[in-house]
Coordinates of C-alpha atoms and ligand atoms in Angstrom, one line a residue:
M17 CA 15.4 -52.8 -137.7
S18 CA 16.5 -50.1 -140.2
K19 CA 13.5 -47.9 -140.9
K20 CA 13.3 -45.0 -143.4
S21 CA 11.7 -42.2 -141.8
N22 CA 11.6 -38.6 -142.8
N23 CA 10.4 -37.7 -139.2
L24 CA 13.7 -38.4 -137.8
R25 CA 15.3 -35.3 -136.4
S26 CA 18.7 -36.5 -137.8
S27 CA 17.4 -36.3 -141.4
R28 CA 17.8 -32.5 -141.1
W29 CA 21.5 -33.2 -141.0
F30 CA 21.9 -36.3 -143.2
D31 CA 19.1 -36.8 -145.7
K32 CA 19.6 -33.7 -148.0
Q33 CA 21.6 -33.9 -151.2
D34 CA 23.0 -30.4 -150.7
L35 CA 26.3 -28.9 -149.4
P36 CA 25.4 -29.2 -145.7
G37 CA 24.2 -32.9 -146.2
F38 CA 27.5 -33.5 -148.0
V39 CA 29.5 -32.1 -145.1
H40 CA 27.5 -33.7 -142.4
R41 CA 27.9 -37.1 -144.0
S42 CA 31.5 -36.8 -145.0
T43 CA 32.5 -35.5 -141.7
L44 CA 31.7 -38.9 -140.2
T45 CA 33.7 -40.9 -142.9
P46 CA 36.8 -41.3 -140.4
T47 CA 34.4 -43.1 -138.0
G48 CA 34.1 -45.8 -140.8
L49 CA 30.7 -44.7 -142.0
H50 CA 29.9 -44.3 -145.7
R51 CA 27.4 -42.1 -147.3
R52 CA 25.2 -45.1 -148.0
D53 CA 25.0 -45.8 -144.3
F54 CA 22.8 -42.7 -143.9
D55 CA 19.7 -44.3 -145.0
G56 CA 17.2 -43.1 -142.3
K57 CA 18.8 -44.9 -139.5
P58 CA 18.0 -43.5 -136.1
V59 CA 21.0 -41.9 -134.6
I60 CA 21.4 -42.6 -131.0
G61 CA 23.6 -40.5 -128.5
L62 CA 25.4 -42.4 -125.8
L63 CA 25.7 -39.6 -123.2
S64 CA 28.1 -40.9 -120.8
T65 CA 29.7 -39.6 -117.6
W66 CA 32.4 -42.1 -117.7
S67 CA 35.7 -41.0 -116.3
D68 CA 38.6 -42.9 -114.7
I69 CA 38.5 -40.2 -112.0
N70 CA 34.9 -41.4 -111.1
P71 CA 35.1 -45.2 -110.0
C72 CA 31.4 -45.1 -109.5
N73 CA 31.1 -44.8 -113.2
L74 CA 34.2 -46.8 -114.2
N75 CA 32.2 -49.5 -116.1
L76 CA 30.3 -46.9 -118.3
R77 CA 32.5 -47.2 -121.2
A78 CA 32.1 -50.9 -121.5
L79 CA 28.4 -50.5 -121.0
A80 CA 28.2 -47.9 -123.8
E81 CA 30.0 -50.5 -126.2
E82 CA 27.4 -53.0 -125.1
A83 CA 24.5 -50.4 -125.8
R84 CA 26.1 -49.6 -129.2
Q85 CA 26.0 -53.2 -130.2
G86 CA 22.3 -53.2 -129.2
V87 CA 21.7 -50.1 -131.3
T88 CA 23.6 -51.5 -134.4
A89 CA 21.7 -54.7 -134.0
A90 CA 18.4 -52.9 -134.2
G91 CA 19.3 -50.9 -137.2
G92 CA 20.4 -47.6 -135.7
M93 CA 23.7 -45.9 -135.4
A94 CA 25.3 -44.9 -132.0
F95 CA 27.7 -42.1 -131.1
E96 CA 29.2 -42.0 -127.6
L97 CA 29.2 -38.3 -126.2
P98 CA 31.3 -37.7 -123.1
A99 CA 29.6 -35.6 -120.5
M100 CA 31.0 -34.0 -117.3
S101 CA 31.8 -36.7 -114.7
I102 CA 30.8 -35.7 -111.3
S103 CA 32.6 -37.8 -108.7
E104 CA 30.8 -37.4 -105.4
N105 CA 33.7 -38.0 -103.2
L106 CA 36.4 -36.1 -105.1
I107 CA 34.9 -32.9 -106.7
K108 CA 35.1 -29.6 -104.8
P109 CA 33.5 -27.7 -103.3
T110 CA 30.4 -29.9 -103.7
S111 CA 29.1 -32.2 -106.3
F112 CA 25.7 -30.5 -106.2
L113 CA 27.1 -27.4 -107.7
F114 CA 27.8 -29.2 -111.0
R115 CA 24.5 -31.0 -111.4
N116 CA 22.9 -28.0 -113.2
L117 CA 26.1 -27.6 -115.2
L118 CA 25.9 -31.1 -116.4
A119 CA 22.1 -30.6 -117.1
M120 CA 22.9 -27.6 -119.2
E121 CA 25.7 -29.5 -121.0
A122 CA 23.4 -32.3 -121.7
E123 CA 20.6 -30.3 -123.0
E124 CA 22.6 -28.3 -125.4
M125 CA 24.7 -31.2 -126.6
I126 CA 21.5 -33.2 -127.4
R127 CA 19.9 -30.3 -129.0
A128 CA 23.0 -29.3 -131.0
Y129 CA 23.8 -32.7 -132.5
P130 CA 21.8 -34.9 -135.0
L131 CA 20.3 -37.2 -132.2
D132 CA 17.0 -39.0 -132.4
G133 CA 17.2 -40.6 -129.0
V134 CA 19.7 -40.9 -126.1
I135 CA 20.8 -43.4 -123.7
L136 CA 21.9 -41.6 -120.4
L137 CA 24.7 -43.5 -118.8
G138 CA 25.6 -42.3 -115.3
G139 CA 25.8 -43.7 -111.9
C140 CA 27.5 -41.5 -109.1
D141 CA 24.9 -39.3 -107.3
K142 CA 24.5 -36.3 -109.4
T143 CA 25.1 -37.8 -112.9
I144 CA 21.7 -39.3 -113.7
P145 CA 19.8 -36.2 -112.3
G146 CA 21.9 -33.8 -114.4
L147 CA 21.7 -35.9 -117.5
L148 CA 18.0 -36.3 -116.9
M149 CA 17.2 -32.8 -116.4
G150 CA 18.9 -31.7 -119.6
A151 CA 17.5 -34.5 -121.7
V152 CA 13.8 -33.8 -120.7
S153 CA 14.5 -30.1 -121.7
A154 CA 15.9 -31.2 -125.1
G155 CA 12.8 -33.5 -125.4
V156 CA 14.2 -36.6 -127.5
P157 CA 13.3 -40.1 -126.5
L158 CA 15.6 -41.4 -123.8
I159 CA 16.5 -44.5 -121.7
V160 CA 18.4 -44.3 -118.4
L161 CA 21.3 -46.9 -118.1
T162 CA 23.0 -46.8 -114.7
S163 CA 26.4 -48.1 -113.7
G164 CA 24.9 -50.3 -111.0
P165 CA 25.9 -50.7 -107.3
S166 CA 29.4 -51.8 -106.4
I167 CA 30.1 -55.2 -104.9
P168 CA 30.0 -55.0 -101.0
K169 CA 32.8 -56.6 -99.0
D170 CA 32.1 -59.8 -97.0
T171 CA 33.9 -59.5 -93.7
P172 CA 33.8 -61.7 -90.5
S173 CA 31.9 -58.7 -88.9
G174 CA 29.3 -58.5 -91.6
V175 CA 28.9 -57.2 -95.1
Q176 CA 30.3 -53.7 -95.7
G177 CA 29.1 -51.2 -98.0
T178 CA 30.8 -48.0 -99.1
G179 CA 28.7 -45.4 -97.4
T180 CA 26.8 -46.1 -94.2
T181 CA 29.5 -48.4 -93.0
V182 CA 31.9 -45.5 -93.3
W183 CA 29.8 -43.1 -91.2
K184 CA 29.5 -45.9 -88.6
F185 CA 33.4 -46.4 -88.6
V186 CA 33.9 -42.7 -88.3
D187 CA 31.5 -42.8 -85.2
S188 CA 33.3 -45.7 -83.8
L189 CA 36.6 -44.0 -84.2
R190 CA 35.5 -40.8 -82.5
S191 CA 33.9 -42.8 -79.6
G192 CA 37.1 -44.8 -79.1
K193 CA 35.8 -48.1 -80.0
L194 CA 38.1 -48.4 -83.1
D195 CA 41.7 -47.6 -83.3
E196 CA 43.8 -46.0 -86.2
E197 CA 45.0 -49.4 -87.4
D198 CA 41.5 -50.7 -87.9
F199 CA 40.7 -47.5 -89.8
K200 CA 43.6 -48.0 -92.1
R201 CA 42.7 -51.5 -93.0
F202 CA 39.2 -50.4 -93.6
E203 CA 40.5 -47.8 -96.0
D204 CA 42.3 -50.4 -98.1
E205 CA 39.1 -52.7 -98.2
I206 CA 36.1 -50.3 -98.6
M207 CA 35.9 -49.6 -102.3
T208 CA 37.3 -52.3 -104.5
T209 CA 35.0 -52.6 -107.4
P210 CA 33.5 -50.2 -110.0
G211 CA 29.9 -49.1 -109.4
H212 CA 28.1 -46.8 -107.2
C213 CA 27.5 -46.8 -103.5
S214 CA 25.9 -50.1 -102.5
E215 CA 23.3 -48.8 -100.0
M216 CA 20.0 -47.3 -100.7
G217 CA 22.0 -43.9 -100.8
T218 CA 21.4 -41.3 -103.3
A219 CA 22.8 -43.1 -106.4
S220 CA 20.8 -46.2 -105.8
S221 CA 17.7 -44.2 -104.9
V222 CA 17.9 -42.0 -108.1
A223 CA 18.4 -45.2 -110.1
A224 CA 15.5 -47.1 -108.5
V225 CA 13.0 -44.2 -109.0
C226 CA 14.0 -44.2 -112.7
E227 CA 12.3 -47.6 -113.0
A228 CA 9.3 -46.3 -111.2
L229 CA 9.1 -43.2 -113.5
G230 CA 9.2 -45.6 -116.5
I231 CA 12.4 -44.5 -118.0
A232 CA 14.8 -47.3 -117.1
E233 CA 14.2 -50.9 -117.9
L234 CA 12.4 -52.7 -115.0
G235 CA 14.8 -54.7 -112.9
S236 CA 17.8 -53.0 -114.4
T237 CA 19.0 -50.7 -111.8
M238 CA 20.0 -52.9 -109.0
I239 CA 22.1 -55.4 -111.1
P240 CA 25.6 -55.1 -109.6
A241 CA 28.0 -53.1 -111.6
P242 CA 30.3 -56.2 -112.6
D243 CA 27.6 -58.5 -113.2
G244 CA 27.1 -59.7 -116.8
R245 CA 23.4 -59.1 -116.7
R246 CA 24.2 -55.5 -116.6
S247 CA 25.8 -55.8 -120.1
Q248 CA 22.6 -57.5 -121.3
A249 CA 20.6 -54.5 -119.9
A250 CA 22.8 -52.3 -121.8
R251 CA 22.2 -54.3 -125.1
N252 CA 18.5 -54.2 -124.4
A253 CA 18.6 -50.4 -123.9
G254 CA 20.4 -50.0 -127.2
R255 CA 17.8 -52.0 -129.1
R256 CA 14.8 -50.5 -127.5
I257 CA 16.0 -46.8 -127.9
V258 CA 16.1 -47.5 -131.7
E259 CA 12.5 -48.7 -131.5
I260 CA 11.4 -45.6 -129.5
A261 CA 13.3 -43.2 -131.6
S262 CA 12.0 -44.6 -134.8
A263 CA 8.4 -44.4 -133.6
G264 CA 9.0 -41.0 -132.1
T265 CA 6.0 -41.2 -129.8
L266 CA 7.4 -42.1 -126.4
T267 CA 8.9 -38.8 -125.7
P268 CA 9.9 -37.9 -122.1
R269 CA 6.8 -35.7 -121.8
A270 CA 4.6 -38.8 -123.0
I271 CA 6.0 -40.8 -120.1
L272 CA 6.8 -38.4 -117.3
D273 CA 3.4 -37.0 -116.1
S274 CA 2.4 -36.2 -112.5
R275 CA 1.2 -39.8 -111.8
A276 CA 4.7 -41.0 -112.8
F277 CA 6.2 -38.6 -110.3
D278 CA 3.8 -39.9 -107.7
N279 CA 5.0 -43.4 -108.5
A280 CA 8.6 -42.3 -108.0
I281 CA 7.7 -40.8 -104.6
T282 CA 5.9 -43.9 -103.5
L283 CA 8.8 -46.1 -104.3
L284 CA 11.2 -43.7 -102.6
C285 CA 9.0 -44.0 -99.4
A286 CA 9.0 -47.8 -99.6
L287 CA 12.8 -48.0 -100.0
G288 CA 13.5 -45.3 -97.2
G289 CA 15.5 -43.6 -100.1
S290 CA 17.7 -40.6 -100.1
T291 CA 16.4 -37.1 -99.2
N292 CA 18.5 -35.8 -102.1
V293 CA 16.0 -37.5 -104.5
I294 CA 13.4 -35.0 -103.2
V295 CA 15.5 -32.1 -104.5
H296 CA 16.1 -33.8 -107.9
L297 CA 12.4 -34.8 -108.5
L298 CA 11.4 -31.2 -107.7
A299 CA 13.8 -30.0 -110.2
L300 CA 12.8 -32.5 -112.9
A301 CA 9.1 -31.8 -112.5
R302 CA 9.6 -28.1 -112.8
R303 CA 11.5 -28.7 -116.0
L304 CA 8.5 -30.5 -117.3
G305 CA 6.0 -27.9 -116.1
I306 CA 4.5 -30.4 -113.6
S307 CA 3.2 -29.0 -110.3
L308 CA 4.9 -30.9 -107.5
P309 CA 4.6 -29.1 -104.2
L310 CA 7.0 -30.2 -101.3
E311 CA 4.0 -31.3 -99.4
R312 CA 3.2 -34.1 -102.0
F313 CA 6.1 -36.0 -100.6
D314 CA 4.7 -35.8 -97.1
N315 CA 1.2 -36.8 -98.3
I316 CA 2.6 -39.9 -100.1
A317 CA 4.8 -40.9 -97.3
R318 CA 2.0 -40.8 -94.7
R319 CA 0.4 -43.9 -96.4
V320 CA 3.2 -45.8 -97.9
P321 CA 5.0 -48.2 -95.6
L322 CA 8.8 -48.6 -95.6
I323 CA 9.2 -52.2 -96.6
T324 CA 12.7 -52.5 -97.9
N325 CA 15.3 -53.6 -95.4
V326 CA 18.4 -51.9 -96.9
Q327 CA 20.8 -49.4 -95.2
P328 CA 20.7 -46.7 -94.1
S329 CA 17.1 -47.1 -93.2
G330 CA 17.4 -50.9 -92.7
E331 CA 20.1 -53.7 -92.5
H332 CA 21.1 -55.1 -95.9
L333 CA 22.7 -53.7 -98.9
T334 CA 21.5 -53.5 -102.6
S335 CA 23.1 -56.8 -103.5
R336 CA 20.5 -58.5 -101.3
L337 CA 17.8 -56.4 -102.7
Y338 CA 18.8 -57.5 -106.2
A339 CA 18.9 -61.1 -105.2
A340 CA 15.4 -60.6 -103.6
G341 CA 14.0 -59.4 -107.0
G342 CA 15.2 -55.9 -107.0
I343 CA 13.0 -52.8 -107.7
P344 CA 10.2 -54.8 -109.7
A345 CA 9.7 -56.9 -106.5
V346 CA 9.4 -53.9 -104.3
L347 CA 7.0 -52.2 -107.0
Y348 CA 4.9 -55.5 -107.1
Q349 CA 4.7 -55.4 -103.3
I350 CA 3.3 -51.7 -103.2
R351 CA 1.3 -52.0 -106.4
D352 CA -1.8 -50.8 -104.6
Y353 CA -0.2 -47.6 -104.0
L354 CA 0.9 -47.0 -107.5
N355 CA -0.6 -45.5 -110.6
L356 CA -0.4 -48.8 -112.8
D357 CA -1.6 -47.2 -115.9
T358 CA 1.4 -44.9 -116.5
M359 CA 3.5 -45.4 -119.6
T360 CA 7.2 -46.8 -119.6
I361 CA 9.9 -47.0 -122.1
S362 CA 8.9 -50.7 -122.8
G363 CA 5.7 -49.4 -124.5
K364 CA 3.6 -51.2 -121.9
T365 CA 2.1 -49.6 -118.8
L366 CA 3.7 -50.1 -115.4
G367 CA 0.9 -52.4 -114.4
E368 CA 1.4 -54.6 -117.5
S369 CA 5.0 -54.7 -116.9
L370 CA 4.8 -55.9 -113.2
S371 CA 4.5 -59.6 -112.5
P372 CA 4.4 -61.6 -109.2
P373 CA 8.0 -62.4 -108.1
A374 CA 8.9 -66.1 -108.1
A375 CA 9.5 -65.7 -104.3
I376 CA 10.0 -62.8 -102.0
D377 CA 12.8 -62.7 -99.4
N378 CA 10.8 -61.4 -96.6
D379 CA 13.9 -60.5 -94.7
V380 CA 14.8 -58.0 -97.5
I381 CA 11.3 -57.0 -98.8
K382 CA 8.8 -57.0 -96.0
P383 CA 5.1 -57.5 -96.1
L384 CA 3.2 -54.5 -96.1
S385 CA 1.7 -55.4 -92.8
Q386 CA 5.1 -55.8 -91.3
P387 CA 7.2 -52.8 -92.4
V388 CA 10.8 -52.3 -91.5
K389 CA 9.8 -49.3 -89.4
Q390 CA 6.3 -47.9 -88.4
G391 CA 5.4 -44.5 -89.7
P392 CA 6.5 -42.5 -92.9
S393 CA 10.1 -42.8 -94.0
L394 CA 10.3 -39.1 -94.7
I395 CA 8.3 -36.0 -93.6
V396 CA 8.1 -32.4 -94.7
L397 CA 8.2 -29.9 -91.8
K398 CA 7.1 -26.3 -91.7
G399 CA 6.9 -23.7 -89.0
S400 CA 8.6 -20.4 -88.0
L401 CA 12.0 -21.9 -88.6
A402 CA 11.4 -23.2 -92.1
P403 CA 8.3 -21.5 -93.6
A404 CA 8.8 -22.9 -97.2
G405 CA 9.7 -26.4 -95.8
A406 CA 12.4 -28.7 -94.6
V407 CA 12.8 -32.5 -94.6
L408 CA 13.6 -35.3 -92.3
K409 CA 14.4 -38.7 -93.2
T410 CA 12.6 -40.3 -90.4
S411 CA 13.5 -43.9 -91.3
A412 CA 17.0 -43.2 -90.6
A413 CA 16.5 -41.2 -87.4
D414 CA 16.0 -41.7 -83.7
G415 CA 12.3 -41.5 -82.9
A416 CA 13.1 -40.4 -79.4
L417 CA 13.8 -37.0 -80.6
F418 CA 10.7 -36.7 -82.7
R419 CA 9.0 -34.5 -80.1
H420 CA 11.9 -32.3 -78.7
R421 CA 12.6 -28.9 -77.3
G422 CA 16.1 -27.8 -76.6
P423 CA 18.5 -24.8 -76.8
A424 CA 20.2 -24.1 -80.1
H425 CA 24.0 -24.1 -80.6
V426 CA 24.7 -22.2 -83.8
F427 CA 27.7 -22.8 -86.0
E428 CA 28.2 -20.2 -88.6
D429 CA 30.6 -22.3 -90.7
V430 CA 31.6 -25.8 -91.2
Q431 CA 35.3 -25.2 -90.2
T432 CA 34.4 -23.7 -86.9
M433 CA 32.0 -26.6 -86.3
A434 CA 34.9 -29.1 -87.1
D435 CA 37.4 -27.2 -84.9
T436 CA 35.2 -26.8 -81.9
I437 CA 32.5 -29.5 -81.7
D438 CA 34.5 -31.7 -79.3
D439 CA 35.2 -28.8 -76.9
P440 CA 33.2 -29.4 -73.8
S441 CA 33.5 -25.7 -72.8
L442 CA 30.7 -24.9 -75.5
G443 CA 28.3 -26.7 -73.0
I444 CA 26.7 -28.8 -75.7
T445 CA 24.5 -31.5 -74.2
A446 CA 22.4 -34.4 -75.7
D447 CA 19.5 -31.9 -75.6
T448 CA 21.2 -29.3 -77.6
V449 CA 19.9 -28.6 -81.1
L450 CA 22.9 -28.3 -83.3
I451 CA 22.5 -25.8 -86.1
L452 CA 24.8 -25.2 -89.1
R453 CA 23.6 -22.3 -91.3
G454 CA 24.8 -20.4 -94.3
V455 CA 25.2 -23.8 -96.3
G456 CA 22.2 -23.6 -98.5
P457 CA 22.1 -23.3 -102.3
V458 CA 23.1 -19.6 -102.4
G459 CA 25.2 -19.7 -99.1
A460 CA 27.5 -22.6 -100.0
M461 CA 26.1 -24.4 -103.0
M462 CA 24.3 -26.9 -100.6
P463 CA 26.9 -29.4 -99.6
E464 CA 26.1 -32.6 -97.8
W465 CA 27.1 -31.3 -94.4
G466 CA 23.6 -31.9 -92.9
M467 CA 24.7 -34.8 -90.7
L468 CA 26.4 -32.6 -88.2
P469 CA 28.8 -34.5 -85.9
I470 CA 27.9 -35.4 -82.3
P471 CA 30.5 -34.1 -79.9
G472 CA 33.0 -37.1 -79.1
Y473 CA 32.5 -36.7 -75.4
L474 CA 28.9 -37.3 -75.8
M475 CA 29.4 -40.2 -78.2
K476 CA 31.8 -41.8 -75.4
Q477 CA 28.8 -41.4 -73.0
G478 CA 26.7 -43.5 -75.4
I479 CA 24.8 -40.6 -77.1
K480 CA 24.0 -41.9 -80.7
D481 CA 21.6 -39.1 -81.9
M482 CA 21.0 -35.5 -81.5
L483 CA 18.7 -33.0 -83.3
R484 CA 20.5 -31.2 -86.0
I485 CA 19.2 -28.5 -88.4
S486 CA 20.7 -27.1 -91.5
D487 CA 20.0 -25.5 -94.9
A488 CA 22.4 -28.1 -96.3
R489 CA 21.7 -31.6 -97.8
M490 CA 22.9 -35.0 -96.4
S491 CA 24.4 -38.0 -97.9
G492 CA 21.8 -40.6 -98.9
T493 CA 23.9 -43.1 -97.0
A494 CA 23.9 -41.0 -93.7
Y495 CA 21.5 -41.2 -90.8
G496 CA 20.5 -39.4 -87.6
T497 CA 17.8 -36.8 -86.8
A498 CA 19.0 -34.3 -89.3
I499 CA 16.5 -31.8 -90.6
L500 CA 17.6 -30.8 -93.9
H501 CA 17.0 -28.3 -96.8
A502 CA 15.4 -25.6 -94.5
A503 CA 14.0 -23.0 -96.7
P504 CA 14.3 -20.1 -97.3
E505 CA 18.0 -20.6 -96.4
A506 CA 20.1 -18.4 -94.1
A507 CA 22.1 -16.7 -96.8
V508 CA 18.9 -15.1 -98.3
G509 CA 17.6 -14.0 -94.8
G510 CA 15.5 -17.1 -94.0
P511 CA 14.6 -17.5 -90.2
L512 CA 17.5 -19.8 -89.7
A513 CA 19.7 -16.7 -90.1
L514 CA 17.9 -15.2 -87.0
V515 CA 18.7 -18.0 -84.5
K516 CA 21.1 -17.2 -81.6
T517 CA 22.8 -19.9 -79.4
G518 CA 20.5 -20.6 -76.4
D519 CA 17.2 -19.8 -78.3
I520 CA 14.7 -22.7 -77.9
I521 CA 13.8 -24.8 -80.9
A522 CA 10.8 -27.0 -81.0
L523 CA 10.4 -30.1 -83.3
D524 CA 7.0 -31.8 -83.4
V525 CA 7.1 -34.5 -86.1
E526 CA 3.5 -35.6 -85.6
N527 CA 2.3 -32.2 -86.5
R528 CA 5.0 -31.5 -88.9
R529 CA 6.2 -28.5 -87.0
L530 CA 9.6 -27.0 -86.7
D531 CA 9.6 -23.6 -84.7
L532 CA 11.9 -21.1 -83.3
L533 CA 10.4 -20.2 -79.8
V534 CA 11.3 -16.5 -79.9
D535 CA 8.7 -13.8 -79.7
E536 CA 7.9 -11.9 -82.9
A537 CA 9.0 -8.5 -81.6
E538 CA 12.5 -9.9 -80.8
L539 CA 12.8 -11.7 -84.3
D540 CA 11.7 -8.3 -86.0
R541 CA 14.5 -6.6 -84.2
R542 CA 16.9 -9.3 -85.4
R543 CA 15.7 -9.2 -88.9
R544 CA 16.3 -5.5 -89.2
Q545 CA 19.8 -5.9 -87.9
W546 CA 20.5 -8.9 -90.3
Q547 CA 22.9 -8.2 -93.0
A548 CA 23.2 -10.3 -96.1
P549 CA 26.5 -12.0 -96.5
G550 CA 28.5 -10.3 -99.3
K551 CA 28.6 -12.1 -102.6
L552 CA 32.2 -13.5 -102.9
I553 CA 31.9 -14.8 -106.5
S554 CA 32.2 -12.5 -109.2
R555 CA 32.6 -14.4 -112.4
G556 CA 32.0 -17.6 -114.2
Y557 CA 29.8 -20.5 -113.7
R558 CA 29.7 -20.0 -109.9
K559 CA 28.4 -16.6 -110.2
L560 CA 25.7 -17.7 -112.5
Y561 CA 24.8 -20.4 -109.9
Q562 CA 24.8 -17.9 -107.1
D563 CA 22.7 -15.5 -108.9
H564 CA 20.0 -17.9 -110.3
V565 CA 19.7 -21.1 -108.2
Q566 CA 16.4 -21.5 -106.7
Q567 CA 15.7 -22.5 -103.1
A568 CA 15.5 -26.1 -101.9
H569 CA 11.8 -26.5 -102.0
L570 CA 11.8 -25.8 -105.6
G571 CA 14.5 -28.1 -106.6
C572 CA 17.6 -25.8 -106.7
D573 CA 17.6 -25.6 -110.6
F574 CA 18.3 -22.3 -112.1
D575 CA 15.3 -20.0 -112.4
F576 CA 15.7 -19.5 -116.2
L577 CA 15.6 -23.4 -116.9
A578 CA 12.4 -24.3 -115.3
G579 CA 9.0 -25.0 -116.9
G580 CA 7.3 -24.8 -120.2
E581 CA 7.9 -26.4 -123.5
E582 CA 11.5 -27.1 -124.5
S583 CA 12.8 -24.2 -126.5
T584 CA 14.4 -25.1 -129.8
L585 CA 15.5 -23.2 -132.9
P586 CA 12.9 -22.9 -135.5
D587 CA 13.1 -25.7 -138.0
G588 CA 15.4 -25.1 -140.8
L589 CA 16.8 -21.8 -139.5
F590 CA 20.3 -23.2 -139.5
D591 CA 19.9 -26.2 -141.7
G592 CA 21.5 -24.6 -144.7
W593 CA 24.5 -23.3 -142.7
V594 CA 27.6 -25.2 -142.4
G595 CA 29.6 -24.3 -139.3
G596 CA 33.2 -23.6 -139.8
W597 CA 33.1 -23.2 -143.6
Ligands
FES623 FE1 29.6 -42.1 -106.2 FE2 28.5 -42.9 -103.7 S1 30.4 -41.9 -104.1 S2 27.6 -43.1 -105.7

């Protein structure tokens, strides 16, 4: 469907019969294009985080080729633009540091090139959030195309995913139930296909909420990575982005309004999805200038039941969820909680796009009246220990600790914690509240260290959960009563910085309270004595991060990137200039 249109952004590069037009067209001759090909075709960017150092994204190059075929068939032209690949398990010090860098790269790349629309190809945890944050700021029409979950391994002891199963194996090893040989065999078998983690971890949760937001094709995100139907989804995305770019009306801002965000949160709650999605949605909303207070997550979670029986909140993996109808089946089940009149990339509303599934596997997608677990799947806590908020994934935690008072044991850094946690002389008991601080966005770029380990000697006694608090994040595949994202963080003087080992901490989930039971005069004295940690980073991107990252309840984006209309150069300012000549 080739369509002449003077409204296309790319026409500023290619339509003019002048020196810049000549340069722009002739520059692309080595790709096989001829000047007659520039006849008003929409130009589509395939922004891909493919890299062979990132197996979660290993199929993205093939998917980009499929998407290119869809673009060409629909009368557009596609160019693949490699973007920073963030491999969750390999990149140091933490993948989260690079989400904002990828977002900046994506935004500037889209703005700088003659693109009328983009397909965002990502998979591993931070890739889609980074691409998406950048793309909404650039403002061109977009479609999200994810790599899809990896294929889990079928074993005599059950189906093994790549995330939650690992944590359980580690726990079994520490409690003496597994030996080193079992663990080595597990290492050889655990990750054998391309694709992202196969639980409802961060990657799956981010992908899923893109369907609820209306920016990924309904039903596309849970298709396993090696499944041919993912190639079909890629071709569909290619065809559809040409139509959207040609029409020019379905911009990100036309789709992503506050009701779409409510839909995303509603789905997240029904899935028992990752707490990392909270941070990403907060950042995305702020980029769009949409008011999304942290409390909104709690308000929605109070009424939406957890109905998806997938790890870590349930039993199965995303392969079973896909077989049970995938995200559209979950959305259909929770339709009464959704804003059905929100727009999607299909050009139809969410309500028009949903239809009754042929059959629902009630073991995987539960009826509303029989949820996987009673109560909200996540909560937002406030109190003297986290005045700006903290989050707890209640669906993956032990309800026995939801009303708890216990003495704090404070770890100042993760290495000390790792070196000493198993030392019985620390006096840690099952009632102790384990605290790790200084690991928030400013302090340590907010790594996934929030699932603090339980001392091995307690695990051997059968203790499976303890109350843990940090200003860090937690892997979406992890579990436990881990209170995360405490804000303000310790490194900027938040109350977490004032806790001493032995202080009593009180958690009251029902009343959403997290308090440090130390009298105000004593806290004042500690506050006056507190000294901010010295800033160790003096240059480069990490300094920019340290100086400008916002707190967790604001999404940890940079302060200078949030809100307002997308900034762009005035039309025509550089159109007559040929860079490099
Ligand atoms: Fe890439 Fe889990 S390690 S999605």
